[in-house]
GROMACS .gro file of C-alpha atoms in nm:
model
  406
    1UNK     CA    1  10.931   6.841  10.335
    2UNK     CA    2  10.684   7.091  10.486
    3UNK     CA    3  10.775   7.462  10.460
    4UNK     CA    4  10.908   7.642  10.767
    5UNK     CA    5  10.627   7.867  10.886
    6UNK     CA    6  10.667   8.167  11.114
    7UNK     CA    7  10.382   8.240  11.357
    8UNK     CA    8  10.315   8.600  11.460
    9UNK     CA    9  10.129   8.754  11.752
   10UNK     CA   10   9.833   8.967  11.645
   11UNK     CA   11   9.636   9.240  11.821
   12UNK     CA   12   9.270   9.136  11.865
   13UNK     CA   13   9.039   9.410  11.735
   14UNK     CA   14   8.672   9.393  11.828
   15UNK     CA   15   8.421   9.422  11.544
   16UNK     CA   16   8.174   9.672  11.697
   17UNK     CA   17   7.820   9.563  11.769
   18UNK     CA   18   7.680   9.891  11.901
   19UNK     CA   19   7.364  10.065  11.786
   20UNK     CA   20   7.355  10.434  11.699
   21UNK     CA   21   7.145  10.487  12.011
   22UNK     CA   22   7.423  10.334  12.220
   23UNK     CA   23   7.672  10.578  12.069
   24UNK     CA   24   7.465  10.896  12.067
   25UNK     CA   25   7.308  10.862  12.410
   26UNK     CA   26   7.641  10.913  12.587
   27UNK     CA   27   7.703  11.252  12.422
   28UNK     CA   28   7.584  11.555  12.624
   29UNK     CA   29   7.284  11.721  12.456
   30UNK     CA   30   7.442  12.068  12.443
   31UNK     CA   31   7.723  11.934  12.224
   32UNK     CA   32   7.478  11.922  11.933
   33UNK     CA   33   7.408  12.296  11.956
   34UNK     CA   34   7.542  12.501  11.662
   35UNK     CA   35   7.623  12.871  11.677
   36UNK     CA   36   7.693  13.082  11.370
   37UNK     CA   37   7.856  13.343  11.594
   38UNK     CA   38   8.103  13.096  11.746
   39UNK     CA   39   8.178  12.940  11.408
   40UNK     CA   40   8.246  13.282  11.252
   41UNK     CA   41   8.469  13.368  11.547
   42UNK     CA   42   8.689  13.064  11.487
   43UNK     CA   43   8.716  13.134  11.115
   44UNK     CA   44   8.803  13.500  11.179
   45UNK     CA   45   9.059  13.401  11.443
   46UNK     CA   46   9.233  13.161  11.203
   47UNK     CA   47   9.243  13.427  10.931
   48UNK     CA   48   9.371  13.684  11.183
   49UNK     CA   49   9.656  13.453  11.285
   50UNK     CA   50   9.744  13.395  10.919
   51UNK     CA   51   9.753  13.773  10.867
   52UNK     CA   52   9.980  13.815  11.171
   53UNK     CA   53  10.215  13.545  11.044
   54UNK     CA   54  10.236  13.727  10.711
   55UNK     CA   55  10.308  14.063  10.877
   56UNK     CA   56  10.582  13.914  11.098
   57UNK     CA   57  10.735  13.741  10.797
   58UNK     CA   58  10.741  14.060  10.591
   59UNK     CA   59  10.901  14.249  10.880
   60UNK     CA   60  11.164  13.977  10.926
   61UNK     CA   61  11.230  13.985  10.551
   62UNK     CA   62  11.307  14.356  10.572
   63UNK     CA   63  11.578  14.278  10.829
   64UNK     CA   64  11.765  14.030  10.609
   65UNK     CA   65  11.978  14.293  10.424
   66UNK     CA   66  12.123  14.405  10.759
   67UNK     CA   67  12.245  14.057  10.845
   68UNK     CA   68  12.616  13.974  10.814
   69UNK     CA   69  12.747  13.743  10.540
   70UNK     CA   70  12.556  13.868  10.234
   71UNK     CA   71  12.619  13.537  10.060
   72UNK     CA   72  12.373  13.375  10.302
   73UNK     CA   73  12.096  13.628  10.252
   74UNK     CA   74  11.932  13.414   9.985
   75UNK     CA   75  11.935  13.113  10.217
   76UNK     CA   76  11.783  13.324  10.496
   77UNK     CA   77  11.508  13.445  10.261
   78UNK     CA   78  11.417  13.091  10.154
   79UNK     CA   79  11.421  12.967  10.515
   80UNK     CA   80  11.200  13.253  10.630
   81UNK     CA   81  10.933  13.193  10.370
   82UNK     CA   82  10.951  12.816  10.426
   83UNK     CA   83  10.869  12.878  10.793
   84UNK     CA   84  10.588  13.108  10.681
   85UNK     CA   85  10.458  12.834  10.454
   86UNK     CA   86  10.451  12.579  10.738
   87UNK     CA   87  10.261  12.793  10.988
   88UNK     CA   88  10.020  12.949  10.739
   89UNK     CA   89   9.939  12.603  10.604
   90UNK     CA   90   9.870  12.473  10.955
   91UNK     CA   91   9.630  12.757  11.044
   92UNK     CA   92   9.490  12.744  10.691
   93UNK     CA   93   9.391  12.387  10.775
   94UNK     CA   94   9.191  12.536  11.062
   95UNK     CA   95   9.004  12.750  10.808
   96UNK     CA   96   8.944  12.437  10.603
   97UNK     CA   97   8.795  12.261  10.907
   98UNK     CA   98   8.542  12.544  10.951
   99UNK     CA   99   8.461  12.529  10.578
  100UNK     CA  100   8.430  12.150  10.598
  101UNK     CA  101   8.180  12.186  10.884
  102UNK     CA  102   7.965  12.400  10.654
  103UNK     CA  103   7.927  12.095  10.429
  104UNK     CA  104   7.815  11.890  10.729
  105UNK     CA  105   7.569  12.166  10.833
  106UNK     CA  106   7.763  12.198  11.160
  107UNK     CA  107   7.854  12.567  11.108
  108UNK     CA  108   7.508  12.697  11.195
  109UNK     CA  109   7.140  12.601  11.189
  110UNK     CA  110   7.092  12.772  10.849
  111UNK     CA  111   7.164  12.562  10.542
  112UNK     CA  112   7.176  12.873  10.323
  113UNK     CA  113   7.435  13.038  10.546
  114UNK     CA  114   7.635  12.715  10.572
  115UNK     CA  115   7.651  12.673  10.195
  116UNK     CA  116   7.738  13.039  10.135
  117UNK     CA  117   8.020  13.046  10.390
  118UNK     CA  118   8.141  12.701  10.283
  119UNK     CA  119   8.159  12.810   9.919
  120UNK     CA  120   8.358  13.125  10.000
  121UNK     CA  121   8.606  12.953  10.232
  122UNK     CA  122   8.649  12.644  10.016
  123UNK     CA  123   8.700  12.859   9.706
  124UNK     CA  124   8.968  13.061   9.880
  125UNK     CA  125   9.149  12.735   9.959
  126UNK     CA  126   9.117  12.601   9.605
  127UNK     CA  127   8.857  12.329   9.677
  128UNK     CA  128   8.523  12.315   9.489
  129UNK     CA  129   8.266  12.323   9.770
  130UNK     CA  130   7.966  12.131   9.639
  131UNK     CA  131   8.153  11.846   9.469
  132UNK     CA  132   8.356  11.804   9.788
  133UNK     CA  133   8.042  11.815  10.005
  134UNK     CA  134   7.869  11.541   9.805
  135UNK     CA  135   8.165  11.304   9.772
  136UNK     CA  136   8.256  11.360  10.137
  137UNK     CA  137   7.903  11.266  10.247
  138UNK     CA  138   7.942  10.941  10.056
  139UNK     CA  139   8.269  10.878  10.237
  140UNK     CA  140   8.096  10.923  10.572
  141UNK     CA  141   7.815  10.687  10.471
  142UNK     CA  142   8.055  10.411  10.364
  143UNK     CA  143   8.372  10.460  10.566
  144UNK     CA  144   8.604  10.158  10.532
  145UNK     CA  145   8.361   9.982  10.297
  146UNK     CA  146   8.579   9.790  10.054
  147UNK     CA  147   8.369   9.871   9.748
  148UNK     CA  148   8.181  10.192   9.832
  149UNK     CA  149   8.417  10.419  10.026
  150UNK     CA  150   8.548  10.720   9.834
  151UNK     CA  151   8.904  10.750   9.968
  152UNK     CA  152   9.187  10.539  10.111
  153UNK     CA  153   9.037  10.208  10.001
  154UNK     CA  154   9.304   9.937  10.043
  155UNK     CA  155   9.444   9.764   9.739
  156UNK     CA  156   9.387   9.391   9.738
  157UNK     CA  157   9.652   9.128   9.678
  158UNK     CA  158   9.532   9.086   9.320
  159UNK     CA  159   9.523   9.462   9.253
  160UNK     CA  160   9.878   9.496   9.382
  161UNK     CA  161   9.996   9.222   9.146
  162UNK     CA  162  10.134   9.023   9.441
  163UNK     CA  163  10.186   8.646   9.424
  164UNK     CA  164   9.863   8.451   9.461
  165UNK     CA  165   9.752   8.333   9.802
  166UNK     CA  166   9.907   7.998   9.889
  167UNK     CA  167   9.716   7.814  10.166
  168UNK     CA  168  10.000   7.565  10.206
  169UNK     CA  169  10.232   7.835  10.338
  170UNK     CA  170  10.012   8.116  10.476
  171UNK     CA  171   9.672   8.184  10.626
  172UNK     CA  172   9.415   8.449  10.534
  173UNK     CA  173   9.449   8.622  10.870
  174UNK     CA  174   9.819   8.681  10.812
  175UNK     CA  175   9.930   8.525  11.140
  176UNK     CA  176  10.128   8.240  10.987
  177UNK     CA  177  10.350   8.283  10.681
  178UNK     CA  178  10.630   8.061  10.554
  179UNK     CA  179  10.974   8.207  10.501
  180UNK     CA  180  10.960   8.120  10.132
  181UNK     CA  181  10.636   8.315  10.084
  182UNK     CA  182  10.773   8.606  10.285
  183UNK     CA  183  11.069   8.624  10.052
  184UNK     CA  184  10.847   8.603   9.744
  185UNK     CA  185  10.613   8.877   9.868
  186UNK     CA  186  10.901   9.103   9.970
  187UNK     CA  187  11.057   9.076   9.626
  188UNK     CA  188  10.722   9.185   9.477
  189UNK     CA  189  10.617   9.451   9.728
  190UNK     CA  190  10.913   9.547   9.944
  191UNK     CA  191  11.066   9.893   9.931
  192UNK     CA  192  11.380  10.055  10.063
  193UNK     CA  193  11.371  10.336  10.321
  194UNK     CA  194  11.457  10.582  10.044
  195UNK     CA  195  11.184  10.446   9.819
  196UNK     CA  196  10.927  10.464  10.099
  197UNK     CA  197  11.033  10.822  10.178
  198UNK     CA  198  10.989  10.927   9.816
  199UNK     CA  199  10.649  10.760   9.815
  200UNK     CA  200  10.551  10.962  10.124
  201UNK     CA  201  10.649  11.291   9.957
  202UNK     CA  202  10.460  11.209   9.636
  203UNK     CA  203  10.156  11.102   9.837
  204UNK     CA  204  10.142  11.419  10.046
  205UNK     CA  205  10.183  11.670   9.763
  206UNK     CA  206   9.944  11.515   9.513
  207UNK     CA  207   9.604  11.670   9.453
  208UNK     CA  208   9.343  11.531   9.690
  209UNK     CA  209   9.097  11.310   9.496
  210UNK     CA  210   8.734  11.411   9.455
  211UNK     CA  211   8.438  11.204   9.341
  212UNK     CA  212   8.292  11.405   9.051
  213UNK     CA  213   7.931  11.508   9.003
  214UNK     CA  214   7.889  11.644   8.653
  215UNK     CA  215   7.644  11.925   8.730
  216UNK     CA  216   7.879  12.071   8.989
  217UNK     CA  217   8.201  12.012   8.802
  218UNK     CA  218   8.073  12.224   8.513
  219UNK     CA  219   8.026  12.530   8.737
  220UNK     CA  220   8.268  12.474   9.024
  221UNK     CA  221   8.600  12.533   8.842
  222UNK     CA  222   8.465  12.847   8.669
  223UNK     CA  223   8.328  13.003   8.989
  224UNK     CA  224   8.633  12.891   9.184
  225UNK     CA  225   8.885  13.046   8.949
  226UNK     CA  226   8.681  13.366   8.917
  227UNK     CA  227   8.672  13.402   9.294
  228UNK     CA  228   9.041  13.330   9.340
  229UNK     CA  229   9.145  13.563   9.057
  230UNK     CA  230   8.948  13.853   9.205
  231UNK     CA  231   9.060  13.783   9.562
  232UNK     CA  232   9.428  13.742   9.494
  233UNK     CA  233   9.440  14.029   9.240
  234UNK     CA  234   9.323  14.267   9.511
  235UNK     CA  235   9.535  14.115   9.785
  236UNK     CA  236   9.859  14.089   9.593
  237UNK     CA  237   9.848  14.403   9.379
  238UNK     CA  238  10.156  14.554   9.543
  239UNK     CA  239  10.369  14.242   9.588
  240UNK     CA  240  10.656  14.139   9.366
  241UNK     CA  241  10.604  13.836   9.143
  242UNK     CA  242  10.789  13.571   9.344
  243UNK     CA  243  10.644  13.678   9.675
  244UNK     CA  244  10.297  13.695   9.517
  245UNK     CA  245  10.340  13.336   9.399
  246UNK     CA  246  10.445  13.221   9.746
  247UNK     CA  247  10.161  13.400   9.926
  248UNK     CA  248   9.887  13.299   9.681
  249UNK     CA  249   9.986  12.935   9.635
  250UNK     CA  250  10.125  12.843   9.976
  251UNK     CA  251   9.792  12.820  10.154
  252UNK     CA  252   9.616  12.584   9.906
  253UNK     CA  253   9.924  12.363   9.863
  254UNK     CA  254  10.006  12.339  10.233
  255UNK     CA  255   9.643  12.290  10.333
  256UNK     CA  256   9.618  12.009  10.079
  257UNK     CA  257   9.933  11.856  10.231
  258UNK     CA  258   9.788  11.868  10.584
  259UNK     CA  259   9.450  11.745  10.460
  260UNK     CA  260   9.603  11.437  10.295
  261UNK     CA  261   9.835  11.367  10.590
  262UNK     CA  262   9.559  11.394  10.850
  263UNK     CA  263   9.292  11.200  10.662
  264UNK     CA  264   9.536  10.932  10.546
  265UNK     CA  265   9.641  10.862  10.905
  266UNK     CA  266   9.282  10.873  11.031
  267UNK     CA  267   9.179  10.598  10.791
  268UNK     CA  268   9.495  10.395  10.733
  269UNK     CA  269   9.668  10.179  10.993
  270UNK     CA  270   9.744   9.809  11.045
  271UNK     CA  271   9.489   9.806  11.330
  272UNK     CA  272   9.196   9.953  11.132
  273UNK     CA  273   8.943   9.696  11.001
  274UNK     CA  274   8.790   9.724  10.656
  275UNK     CA  275   8.459   9.560  10.573
  276UNK     CA  276   8.293   9.399  10.276
  277UNK     CA  277   7.924   9.444  10.202
  278UNK     CA  278   7.798   9.132  10.381
  279UNK     CA  279   7.904   9.260  10.725
  280UNK     CA  280   7.929   9.638  10.686
  281UNK     CA  281   7.703   9.880  10.867
  282UNK     CA  282   7.729  10.251  10.938
  283UNK     CA  283   7.844  10.216  11.298
  284UNK     CA  284   8.125   9.977  11.210
  285UNK     CA  285   8.246  10.208  10.937
  286UNK     CA  286   8.227  10.514  11.160
  287UNK     CA  287   8.429  10.338  11.429
  288UNK     CA  288   8.694  10.225  11.180
  289UNK     CA  289   8.886  10.549  11.219
  290UNK     CA  290   9.153  10.671  11.460
  291UNK     CA  291   9.200  10.974  11.680
  292UNK     CA  292   9.559  11.098  11.664
  293UNK     CA  293   9.746  11.386  11.823
  294UNK     CA  294   9.865  11.583  11.520
  295UNK     CA  295  10.240  11.648  11.551
  296UNK     CA  296  10.225  11.503  11.902
  297UNK     CA  297  10.541  11.308  11.820
  298UNK     CA  298  10.725  11.643  11.836
  299UNK     CA  299  10.623  11.690  12.199
  300UNK     CA  300  10.314  11.794  12.395
  301UNK     CA  301  10.357  12.165  12.321
  302UNK     CA  302  10.369  12.111  11.946
  303UNK     CA  303  10.078  11.870  11.973
  304UNK     CA  304   9.871  12.136  12.153
  305UNK     CA  305   9.959  12.403  11.897
  306UNK     CA  306   9.869  12.175  11.605
  307UNK     CA  307   9.539  12.075  11.767
  308UNK     CA  308   9.454  12.443  11.827
  309UNK     CA  309   9.556  12.548  11.475
  310UNK     CA  310   9.353  12.274  11.305
  311UNK     CA  311   9.053  12.294  11.541
  312UNK     CA  312   9.101  11.940  11.670
  313UNK     CA  313   9.009  11.762  11.347
  314UNK     CA  314   9.273  11.492  11.401
  315UNK     CA  315   9.211  11.445  11.773
  316UNK     CA  316   8.830  11.402  11.759
  317UNK     CA  317   8.782  11.220  11.431
  318UNK     CA  318   8.605  10.908  11.559
  319UNK     CA  319   8.331  11.128  11.705
  320UNK     CA  320   8.312  11.322  11.379
  321UNK     CA  321   8.232  11.003  11.190
  322UNK     CA  322   7.972  10.891  11.443
  323UNK     CA  323   7.788  11.226  11.420
  324UNK     CA  324   7.920  11.496  11.191
  325UNK     CA  325   7.684  11.778  11.291
  326UNK     CA  326   7.865  11.846  11.618
  327UNK     CA  327   8.080  12.160  11.571
  328UNK     CA  328   8.447  12.136  11.654
  329UNK     CA  329   8.422  12.357  11.964
  330UNK     CA  330   8.195  12.094  12.125
  331UNK     CA  331   8.380  11.798  11.976
  332UNK     CA  332   8.638  11.767  12.256
  333UNK     CA  333   8.377  11.710  12.526
  334UNK     CA  334   8.166  11.486  12.304
  335UNK     CA  335   8.469  11.282  12.196
  336UNK     CA  336   8.572  11.223  12.557
  337UNK     CA  337   8.224  11.091  12.643
  338UNK     CA  338   8.218  10.866  12.336
  339UNK     CA  339   8.570  10.740  12.401
  340UNK     CA  340   8.471  10.633  12.752
  341UNK     CA  341   8.177  10.436  12.611
  342UNK     CA  342   8.390  10.266  12.347
  343UNK     CA  343   8.668  10.173  12.586
  344UNK     CA  344   8.407  10.016  12.815
  345UNK     CA  345   8.313   9.793  12.521
  346UNK     CA  346   8.677   9.704  12.457
  347UNK     CA  347   8.703   9.927  12.149
  348UNK     CA  348   9.019  10.139  12.140
  349UNK     CA  349   9.058  10.397  11.864
  350UNK     CA  350   9.349  10.611  11.983
  351UNK     CA  351   9.630  10.592  11.730
  352UNK     CA  352   9.993  10.695  11.751
  353UNK     CA  353  10.065  11.069  11.715
  354UNK     CA  354  10.020  11.190  11.358
  355UNK     CA  355  10.309  11.331  11.161
  356UNK     CA  356  10.549  11.261  10.876
  357UNK     CA  357  10.726  10.983  11.065
  358UNK     CA  358  10.394  10.808  11.118
  359UNK     CA  359  10.305  10.842  10.749
  360UNK     CA  360  10.634  10.669  10.668
  361UNK     CA  361  10.562  10.385  10.912
  362UNK     CA  362  10.206  10.332  10.789
  363UNK     CA  363  10.305  10.333  10.423
  364UNK     CA  364  10.564  10.063  10.493
  365UNK     CA  365  10.328   9.853  10.707
  366UNK     CA  366  10.009   9.878  10.498
  367UNK     CA  367  10.063   9.715  10.160
  368UNK     CA  368   9.751   9.514  10.073
  369UNK     CA  369   9.447   9.326  10.202
  370UNK     CA  370   9.324   8.986  10.095
  371UNK     CA  371   9.070   8.943   9.816
  372UNK     CA  372   8.864   8.723  10.049
  373UNK     CA  373   8.715   8.782  10.391
  374UNK     CA  374   8.433   8.988  10.538
  375UNK     CA  375   8.668   9.175  10.772
  376UNK     CA  376   9.019   9.242  10.647
  377UNK     CA  377   9.328   9.410  10.789
  378UNK     CA  378   9.631   9.541  10.607
  379UNK     CA  379   9.925   9.308  10.557
  380UNK     CA  380  10.284   9.424  10.521
  381UNK     CA  381  10.528   9.335  10.245
  382UNK     CA  382  10.591   8.997  10.412
  383UNK     CA  383  10.221   8.906  10.414
  384UNK     CA  384  10.191   8.950  10.792
  385UNK     CA  385   9.889   9.127  10.944
  386UNK     CA  386   9.923   9.306  11.277
  387UNK     CA  387   9.558   9.255  11.380
  388UNK     CA  388   9.279   8.999  11.368
  389UNK     CA  389   8.901   9.048  11.407
  390UNK     CA  390   8.714   8.946  11.720
  391UNK     CA  391   8.336   8.922  11.708
  392UNK     CA  392   8.104   8.990  12.004
  393UNK     CA  393   7.883   8.702  12.110
  394UNK     CA  394   7.557   8.863  12.004
  395UNK     CA  395   7.528   8.991  11.650
  396UNK     CA  396   7.269   9.266  11.602
  397UNK     CA  397   7.406   9.490  11.329
  398UNK     CA  398   7.203   9.801  11.262
  399UNK     CA  399   7.235  10.070  11.002
  400UNK     CA  400   7.176  10.435  11.090
  401UNK     CA  401   7.160  10.556  10.733
  402UNK     CA  402   7.300  10.884  10.606
  403UNK     CA  403   7.100  11.122  10.389
  404UNK     CA  404   7.294  11.229  10.081
  405UNK     CA  405   7.130  11.552   9.971
  406UNK     CA  406   7.243  11.707   9.648
   0.00000   0.00000   0.00000
């Protein structure tokens, strides 16, 4: 008796066949212009807003003793500083974006200035600048490459310890899966809503992974801690211990949280293709990312605030992977021009709004990819893939190359 097989509709996703010239020619020339003055202005603005948030929080804290119901004063204090943590972390992510552009040489036309500013800003946020710059360049060169990318590389069926592929009851594309295999896979990989929620929390608060380079890792932690000790000793000299801990640690922890959330959602989704070496090229990797409206699921106003606070890093990410030397203040215009070109070729890279709810959905939907196949998409805990690859008629893959300077 043949097994009962369920057939599922899949979204066709075009495997791009565009040259770098095709992609870059549509971007207005002035978008490539870099200004140290403008870049400094954005960094200073973000730091100014963070300072204002701190001042408002301290003032509000001084009002707590005058509130009724003294038993709730402790709750009010915790709530106040939690709100502070949220907003400072969001604008701190904006500072990180400016620092990150230093590593891409998008801050200014001077490499020396870029590296100096990048080191100071990254150190203040608790991220070693040079080791990040090098590993991040490798990520850009091999985005969504199954064996060479640095972050968010999908686990394969074998790596997940899932039941072996059974061609009698499922196909590699994940469009047809028998009920028996679905049950077997769910028992191995399925999770409850509570389990998935806990996984989201653990994922977002863990330390962001770096790809080490020995010569930098010897010096980076020493210089980083020396800088942070001096900076925070001066800044926090007159604060009490608990408040000092909140102020000094909130920014790095919250920025790390936003960094992981944003980058995870940019590179992880059931509709994002991942490539193996035989078919990968730079353009395909660069276009295997998503633009998302950060916190847009909370409404257009919150989406606008989040985009402003984080300098549009979530909303213009596809462009950033195509050409990373465009500064964020030109990225909106450049991204719109690129998006028009891609949509004309049938390539759509606008994802759902980014936020905690979307992290939960993606974690539940993206469990593993197959050990075989040149182009693979995530499958869920039932072995079903939401997308399938579609190839253009004419294959002419080209590689732009990315220089990885140490």
